[in-house]
Tab-separated table of C-alpha atoms in Angstrom:
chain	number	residue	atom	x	y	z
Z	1	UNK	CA	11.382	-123.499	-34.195
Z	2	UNK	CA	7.852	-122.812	-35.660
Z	3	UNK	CA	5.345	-122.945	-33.510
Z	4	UNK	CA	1.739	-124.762	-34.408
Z	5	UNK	CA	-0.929	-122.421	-34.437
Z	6	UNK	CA	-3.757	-122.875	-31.854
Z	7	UNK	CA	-7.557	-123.555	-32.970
Z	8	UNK	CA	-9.346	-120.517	-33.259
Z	9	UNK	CA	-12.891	-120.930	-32.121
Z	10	UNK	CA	-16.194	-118.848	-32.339
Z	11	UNK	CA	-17.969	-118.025	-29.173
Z	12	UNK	CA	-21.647	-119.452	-30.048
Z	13	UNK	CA	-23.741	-116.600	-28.817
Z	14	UNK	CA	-22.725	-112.745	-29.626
Z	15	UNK	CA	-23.062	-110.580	-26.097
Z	16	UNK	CA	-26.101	-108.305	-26.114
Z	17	UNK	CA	-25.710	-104.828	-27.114
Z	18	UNK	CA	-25.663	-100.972	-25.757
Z	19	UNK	CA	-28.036	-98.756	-28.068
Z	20	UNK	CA	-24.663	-96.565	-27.780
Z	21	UNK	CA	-21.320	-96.730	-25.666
Z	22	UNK	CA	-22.202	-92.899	-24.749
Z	23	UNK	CA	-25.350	-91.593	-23.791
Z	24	UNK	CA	-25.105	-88.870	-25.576
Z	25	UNK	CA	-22.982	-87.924	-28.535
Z	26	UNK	CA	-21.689	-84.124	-29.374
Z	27	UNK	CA	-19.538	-83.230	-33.032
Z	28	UNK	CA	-16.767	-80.903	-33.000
Z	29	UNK	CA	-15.650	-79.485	-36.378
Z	30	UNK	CA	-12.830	-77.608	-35.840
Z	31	UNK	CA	-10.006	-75.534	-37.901
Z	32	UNK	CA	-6.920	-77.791	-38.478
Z	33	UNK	CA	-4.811	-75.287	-37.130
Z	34	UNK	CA	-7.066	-75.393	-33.670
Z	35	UNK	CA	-5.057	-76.174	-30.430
Z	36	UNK	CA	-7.892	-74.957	-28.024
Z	37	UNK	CA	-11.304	-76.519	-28.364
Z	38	UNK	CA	-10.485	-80.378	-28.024
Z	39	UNK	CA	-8.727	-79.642	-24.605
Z	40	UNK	CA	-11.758	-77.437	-23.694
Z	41	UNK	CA	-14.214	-80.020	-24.550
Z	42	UNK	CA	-12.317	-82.241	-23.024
Z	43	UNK	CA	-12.504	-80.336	-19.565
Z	44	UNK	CA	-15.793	-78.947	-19.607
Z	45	UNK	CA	-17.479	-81.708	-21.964
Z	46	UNK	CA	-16.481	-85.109	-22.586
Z	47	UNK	CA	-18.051	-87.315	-19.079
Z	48	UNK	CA	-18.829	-90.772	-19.186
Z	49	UNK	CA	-22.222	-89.777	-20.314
Z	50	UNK	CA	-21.036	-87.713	-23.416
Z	51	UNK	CA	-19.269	-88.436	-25.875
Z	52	UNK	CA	-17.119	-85.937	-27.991
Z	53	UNK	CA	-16.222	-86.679	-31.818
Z	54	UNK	CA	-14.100	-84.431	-33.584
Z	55	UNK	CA	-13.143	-83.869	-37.502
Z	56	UNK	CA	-10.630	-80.795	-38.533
Z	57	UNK	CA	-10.963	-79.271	-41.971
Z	58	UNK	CA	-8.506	-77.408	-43.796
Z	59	UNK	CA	-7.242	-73.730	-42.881
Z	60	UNK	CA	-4.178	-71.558	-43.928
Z	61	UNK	CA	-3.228	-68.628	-41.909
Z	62	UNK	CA	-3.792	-65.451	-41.609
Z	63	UNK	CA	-7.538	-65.402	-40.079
Z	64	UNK	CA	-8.950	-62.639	-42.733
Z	65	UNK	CA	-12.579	-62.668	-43.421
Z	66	UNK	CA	-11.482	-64.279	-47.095
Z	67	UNK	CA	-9.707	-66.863	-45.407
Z	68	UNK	CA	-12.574	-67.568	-42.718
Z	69	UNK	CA	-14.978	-67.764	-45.673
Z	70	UNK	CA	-12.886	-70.547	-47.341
Z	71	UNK	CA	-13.852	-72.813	-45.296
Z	72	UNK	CA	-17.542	-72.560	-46.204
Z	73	UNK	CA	-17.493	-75.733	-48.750
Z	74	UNK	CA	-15.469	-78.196	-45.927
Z	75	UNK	CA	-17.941	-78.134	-43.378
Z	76	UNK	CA	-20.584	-80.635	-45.285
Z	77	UNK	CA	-17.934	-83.140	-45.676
Z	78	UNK	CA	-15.857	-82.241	-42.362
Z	79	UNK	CA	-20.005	-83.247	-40.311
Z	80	UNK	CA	-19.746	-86.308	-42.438
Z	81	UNK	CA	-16.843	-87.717	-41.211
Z	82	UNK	CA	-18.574	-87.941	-37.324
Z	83	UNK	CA	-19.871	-91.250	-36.807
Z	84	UNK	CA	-20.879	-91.533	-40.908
Z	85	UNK	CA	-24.648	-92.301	-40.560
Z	86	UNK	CA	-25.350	-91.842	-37.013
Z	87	UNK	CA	-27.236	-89.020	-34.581
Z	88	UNK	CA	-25.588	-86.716	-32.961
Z	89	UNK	CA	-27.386	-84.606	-29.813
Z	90	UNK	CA	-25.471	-81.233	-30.730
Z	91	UNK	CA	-22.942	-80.268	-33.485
Z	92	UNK	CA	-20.499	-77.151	-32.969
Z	93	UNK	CA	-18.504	-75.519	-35.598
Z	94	UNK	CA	-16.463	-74.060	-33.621
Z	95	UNK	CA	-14.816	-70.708	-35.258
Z	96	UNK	CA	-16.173	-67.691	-33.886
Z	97	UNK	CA	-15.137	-65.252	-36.636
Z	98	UNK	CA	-16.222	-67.473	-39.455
Z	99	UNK	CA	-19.103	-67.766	-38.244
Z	100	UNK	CA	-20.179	-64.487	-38.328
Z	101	UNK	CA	-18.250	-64.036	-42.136
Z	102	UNK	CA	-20.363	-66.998	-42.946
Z	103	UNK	CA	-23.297	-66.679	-41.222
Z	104	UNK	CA	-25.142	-68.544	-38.847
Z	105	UNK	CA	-27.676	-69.954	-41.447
Z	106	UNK	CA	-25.163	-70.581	-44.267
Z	107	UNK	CA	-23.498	-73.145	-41.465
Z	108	UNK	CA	-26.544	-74.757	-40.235
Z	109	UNK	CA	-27.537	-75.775	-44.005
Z	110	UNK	CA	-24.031	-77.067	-45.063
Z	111	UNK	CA	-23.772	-78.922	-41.881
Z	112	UNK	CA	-27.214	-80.212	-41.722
Z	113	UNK	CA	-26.631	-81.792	-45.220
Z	114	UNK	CA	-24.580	-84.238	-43.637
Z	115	UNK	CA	-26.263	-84.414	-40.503
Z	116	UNK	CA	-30.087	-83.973	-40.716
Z	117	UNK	CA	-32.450	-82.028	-37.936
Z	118	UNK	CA	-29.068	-82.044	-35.771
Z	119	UNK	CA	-29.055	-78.769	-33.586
Z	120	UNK	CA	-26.268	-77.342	-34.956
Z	121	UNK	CA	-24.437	-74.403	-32.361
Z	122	UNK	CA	-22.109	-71.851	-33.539
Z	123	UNK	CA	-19.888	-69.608	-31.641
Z	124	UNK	CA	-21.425	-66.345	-32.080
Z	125	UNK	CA	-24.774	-67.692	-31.519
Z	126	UNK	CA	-23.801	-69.809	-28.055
Z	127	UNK	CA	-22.785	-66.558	-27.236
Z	128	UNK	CA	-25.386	-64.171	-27.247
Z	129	UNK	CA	-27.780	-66.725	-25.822
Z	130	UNK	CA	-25.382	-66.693	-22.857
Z	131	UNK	CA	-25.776	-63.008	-22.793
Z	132	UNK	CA	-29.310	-63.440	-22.600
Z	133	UNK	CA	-29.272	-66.026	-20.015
Z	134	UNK	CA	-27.814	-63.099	-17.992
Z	135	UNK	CA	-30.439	-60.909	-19.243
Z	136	UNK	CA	-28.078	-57.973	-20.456
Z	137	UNK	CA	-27.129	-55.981	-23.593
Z	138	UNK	CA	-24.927	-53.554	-22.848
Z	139	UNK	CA	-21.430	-55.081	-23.549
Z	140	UNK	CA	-17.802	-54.920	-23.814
Z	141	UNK	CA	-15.814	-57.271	-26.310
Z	142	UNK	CA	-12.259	-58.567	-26.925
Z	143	UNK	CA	-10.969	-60.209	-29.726
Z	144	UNK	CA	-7.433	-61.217	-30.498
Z	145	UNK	CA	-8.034	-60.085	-34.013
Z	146	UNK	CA	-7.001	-57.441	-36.501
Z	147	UNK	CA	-9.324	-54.183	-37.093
Z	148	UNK	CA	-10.779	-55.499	-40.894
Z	149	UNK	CA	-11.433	-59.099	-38.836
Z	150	UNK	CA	-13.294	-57.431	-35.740
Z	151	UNK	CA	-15.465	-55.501	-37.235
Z	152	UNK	CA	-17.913	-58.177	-39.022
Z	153	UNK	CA	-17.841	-59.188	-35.184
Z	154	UNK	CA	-18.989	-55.903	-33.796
Z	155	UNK	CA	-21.110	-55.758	-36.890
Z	156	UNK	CA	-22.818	-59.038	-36.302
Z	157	UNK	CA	-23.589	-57.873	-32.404
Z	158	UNK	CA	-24.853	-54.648	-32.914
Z	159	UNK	CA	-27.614	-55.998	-35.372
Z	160	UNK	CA	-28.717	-58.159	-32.916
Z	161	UNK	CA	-29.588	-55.742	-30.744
Z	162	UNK	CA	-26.464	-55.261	-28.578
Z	163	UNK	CA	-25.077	-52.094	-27.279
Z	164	UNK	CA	-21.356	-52.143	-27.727
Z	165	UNK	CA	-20.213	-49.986	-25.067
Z	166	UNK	CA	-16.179	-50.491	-25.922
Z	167	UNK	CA	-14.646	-53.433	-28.300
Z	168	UNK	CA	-11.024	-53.935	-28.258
Z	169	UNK	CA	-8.889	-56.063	-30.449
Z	170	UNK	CA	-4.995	-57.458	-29.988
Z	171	UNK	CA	-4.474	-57.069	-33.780
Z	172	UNK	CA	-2.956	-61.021	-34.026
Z	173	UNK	CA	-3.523	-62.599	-37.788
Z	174	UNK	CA	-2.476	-65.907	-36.450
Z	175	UNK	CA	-4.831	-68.095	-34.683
Z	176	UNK	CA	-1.196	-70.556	-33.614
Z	177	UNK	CA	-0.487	-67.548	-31.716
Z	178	UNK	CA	-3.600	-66.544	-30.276
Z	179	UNK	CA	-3.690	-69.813	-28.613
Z	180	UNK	CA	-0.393	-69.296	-27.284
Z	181	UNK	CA	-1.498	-65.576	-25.086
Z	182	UNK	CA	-1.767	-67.215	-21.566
Z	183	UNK	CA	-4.821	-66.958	-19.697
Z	184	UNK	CA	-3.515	-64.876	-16.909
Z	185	UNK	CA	-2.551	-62.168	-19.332
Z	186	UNK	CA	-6.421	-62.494	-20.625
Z	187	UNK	CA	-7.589	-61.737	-17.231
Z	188	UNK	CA	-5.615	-58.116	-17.100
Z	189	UNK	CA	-6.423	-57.764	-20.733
Z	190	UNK	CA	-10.201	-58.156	-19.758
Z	191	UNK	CA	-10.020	-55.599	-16.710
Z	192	UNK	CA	-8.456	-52.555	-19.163
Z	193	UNK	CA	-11.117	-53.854	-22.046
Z	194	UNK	CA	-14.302	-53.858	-19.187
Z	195	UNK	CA	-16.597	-50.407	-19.969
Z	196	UNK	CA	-17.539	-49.223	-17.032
Z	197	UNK	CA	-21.266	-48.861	-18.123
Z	198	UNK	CA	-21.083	-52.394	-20.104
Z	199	UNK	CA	-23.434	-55.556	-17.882
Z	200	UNK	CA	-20.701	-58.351	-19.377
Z	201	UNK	CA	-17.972	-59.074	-21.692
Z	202	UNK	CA	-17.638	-61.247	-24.348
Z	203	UNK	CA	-14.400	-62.882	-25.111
Z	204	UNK	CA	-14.045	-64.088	-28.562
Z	205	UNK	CA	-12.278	-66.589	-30.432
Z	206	UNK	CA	-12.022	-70.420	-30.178
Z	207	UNK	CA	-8.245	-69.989	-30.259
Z	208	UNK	CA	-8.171	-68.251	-26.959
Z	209	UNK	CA	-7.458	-70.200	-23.623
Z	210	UNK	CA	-10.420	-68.118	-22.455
Z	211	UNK	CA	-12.625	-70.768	-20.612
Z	212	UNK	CA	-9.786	-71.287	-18.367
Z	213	UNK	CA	-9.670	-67.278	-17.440
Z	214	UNK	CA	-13.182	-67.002	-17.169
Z	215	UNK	CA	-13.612	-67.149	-13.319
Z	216	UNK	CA	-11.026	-65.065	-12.893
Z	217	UNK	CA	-12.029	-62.337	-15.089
Z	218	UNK	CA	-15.796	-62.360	-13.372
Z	219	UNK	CA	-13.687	-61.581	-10.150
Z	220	UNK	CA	-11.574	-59.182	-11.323
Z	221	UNK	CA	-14.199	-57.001	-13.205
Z	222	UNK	CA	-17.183	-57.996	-11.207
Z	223	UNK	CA	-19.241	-59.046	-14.232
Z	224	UNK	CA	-20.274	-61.709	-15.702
Z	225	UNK	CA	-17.895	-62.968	-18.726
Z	226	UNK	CA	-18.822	-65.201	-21.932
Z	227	UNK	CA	-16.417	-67.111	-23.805
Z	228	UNK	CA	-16.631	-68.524	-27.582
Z	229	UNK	CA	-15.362	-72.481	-25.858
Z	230	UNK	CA	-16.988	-71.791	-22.890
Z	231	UNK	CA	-20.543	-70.565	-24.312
Z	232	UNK	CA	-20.443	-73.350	-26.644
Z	233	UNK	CA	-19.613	-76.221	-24.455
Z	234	UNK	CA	-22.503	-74.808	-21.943
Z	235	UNK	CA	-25.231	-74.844	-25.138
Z	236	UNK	CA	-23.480	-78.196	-26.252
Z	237	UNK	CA	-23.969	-79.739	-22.590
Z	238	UNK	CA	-27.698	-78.031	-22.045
Z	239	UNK	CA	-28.597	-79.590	-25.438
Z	240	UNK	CA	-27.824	-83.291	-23.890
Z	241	UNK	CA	-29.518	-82.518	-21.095
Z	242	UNK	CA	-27.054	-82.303	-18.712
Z	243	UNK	CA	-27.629	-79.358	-16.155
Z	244	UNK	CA	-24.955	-79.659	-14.123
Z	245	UNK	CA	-23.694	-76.125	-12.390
Z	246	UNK	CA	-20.158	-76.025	-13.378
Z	247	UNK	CA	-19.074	-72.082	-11.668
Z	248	UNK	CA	-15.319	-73.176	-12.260
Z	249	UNK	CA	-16.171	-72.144	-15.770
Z	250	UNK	CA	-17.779	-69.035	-14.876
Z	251	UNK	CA	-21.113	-68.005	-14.140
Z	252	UNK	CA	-22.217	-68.732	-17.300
Z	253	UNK	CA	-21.834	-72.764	-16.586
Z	254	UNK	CA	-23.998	-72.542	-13.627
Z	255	UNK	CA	-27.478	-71.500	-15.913
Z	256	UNK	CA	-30.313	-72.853	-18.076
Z	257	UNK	CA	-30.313	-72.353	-21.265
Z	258	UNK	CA	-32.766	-70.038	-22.388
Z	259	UNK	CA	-35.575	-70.125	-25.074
Z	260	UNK	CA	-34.670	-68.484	-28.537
């Protein structure tokens, strides 16, 4: 039996608008292999103040500085797919060891071709102002990478005025599987890494489940401990002006963000 249709009718008056459904609105570009920094945001970011948009762009294993660099090109078009045409409050790219292959500046221009006078936050960068906030630079660092992709990393710290007391790497080529280490085994990891003359350690890679160990390692080597997702998200969340004290994350969640 076919059934007659009903009359569809237009409401007369459209309902007033929201400048935005969010408050404030933070990008995510992220490796299209990444299992990590979506759930991380998710955690530590996303509210019902602040919004978090995401685009991947393409990656092939095994993380090599050529294959970091690669991705140089995607990331105009990988910012123009977040809300096409609209302002963002912060932008991350968030790949720690690309970062420093590409530089800093190299990511900011590509990015900020598709998304004008956005601050734009990398990695690296998050990370040594959360070093700063703590007001050290004597540190220890662990990477899950090989040697040849640690050492633009140690590189890139040390000419910024760092003292790199010890730097250990897992020697892993696969950033699948460096998402896979659990955080528990992180924490131990971080005690053996921890100089005992270093003021902090930094944890990199976006791949790691870091941000969840963070706490933990703070207890366990009784300094303070910065994280690629975790130093990100707290210069990501500063930048929308949310100052919320978040020690869950570490101690690093609980301060201002300081002047560059």
């Amino acid at each position: 039996m076919i059934m007659d249709t009903p009359e569809i009718r237009q409401h007369p008056a459209r309902p007033t608008l929201d400048p935005r459904p969010l408050e404030k609105r933070v990008g995510l570009v992220v490796l299209a292999t990444d299992h990590t920094t979506e759930p991380d945001y998710r955690r530590m970011v996303a509210s019902e103040r602040i919004g978090v948009h995401v685009a991947r762009i393409a990656y092939a294993n095994p993380t090599t500085p050529e294959n970091l660099r690669r991705m140089q090109p995607a990331l105009t078009e990988g910012a123009a797919l977040i809300l096409p045409d609209e302002k963002l409050d912060a932008i991350c790219y968030s790949c720690t060891s690309a970062s420093v292959v590409i530089g800093d500046a190299e990511i900011e221009a590509a990015i900020r071709k598709a998304k004008p006078a956005v601050p734009v936050v990398t990695p690296p960068q998050a990370a040594m102002r959360g070093l700063r906030a703590f007001g050290v630079s004597r540190i220890s660092v662990v990477t899950p990478y090989t040697v040849e992709t640690s050492r633009p990393m140690a590189d890139y710290f040390a000419r910024h005025g760092f003292d790199i007391m010890s730097f250990t790497c897992l020697g892993f080529d696969d950033d699948r599987e460096m998402a896979r280490i659990p955080p528990a085994s992180l924490v131990e990891l971080a005690r053996q890494a921890m100089h005992p003359d270093a003021e902090a350690l930094f944890v990199s890679c976006t791949a790691l489940r870091a941000a969840l160990a963070a706490a933990a390692i703070e207890e366990a080597t009784g300094r303070p401990v910065v994280t690629s997702n975790q130093a990100t998200a707290w210069n990501c969340l500063r930048l929308c002006g949310d100052d919320t004290s978040h020690p869950q994350w570490g101690r690093l969640m609980t301060l201002a963000l300081p002047s560059d």
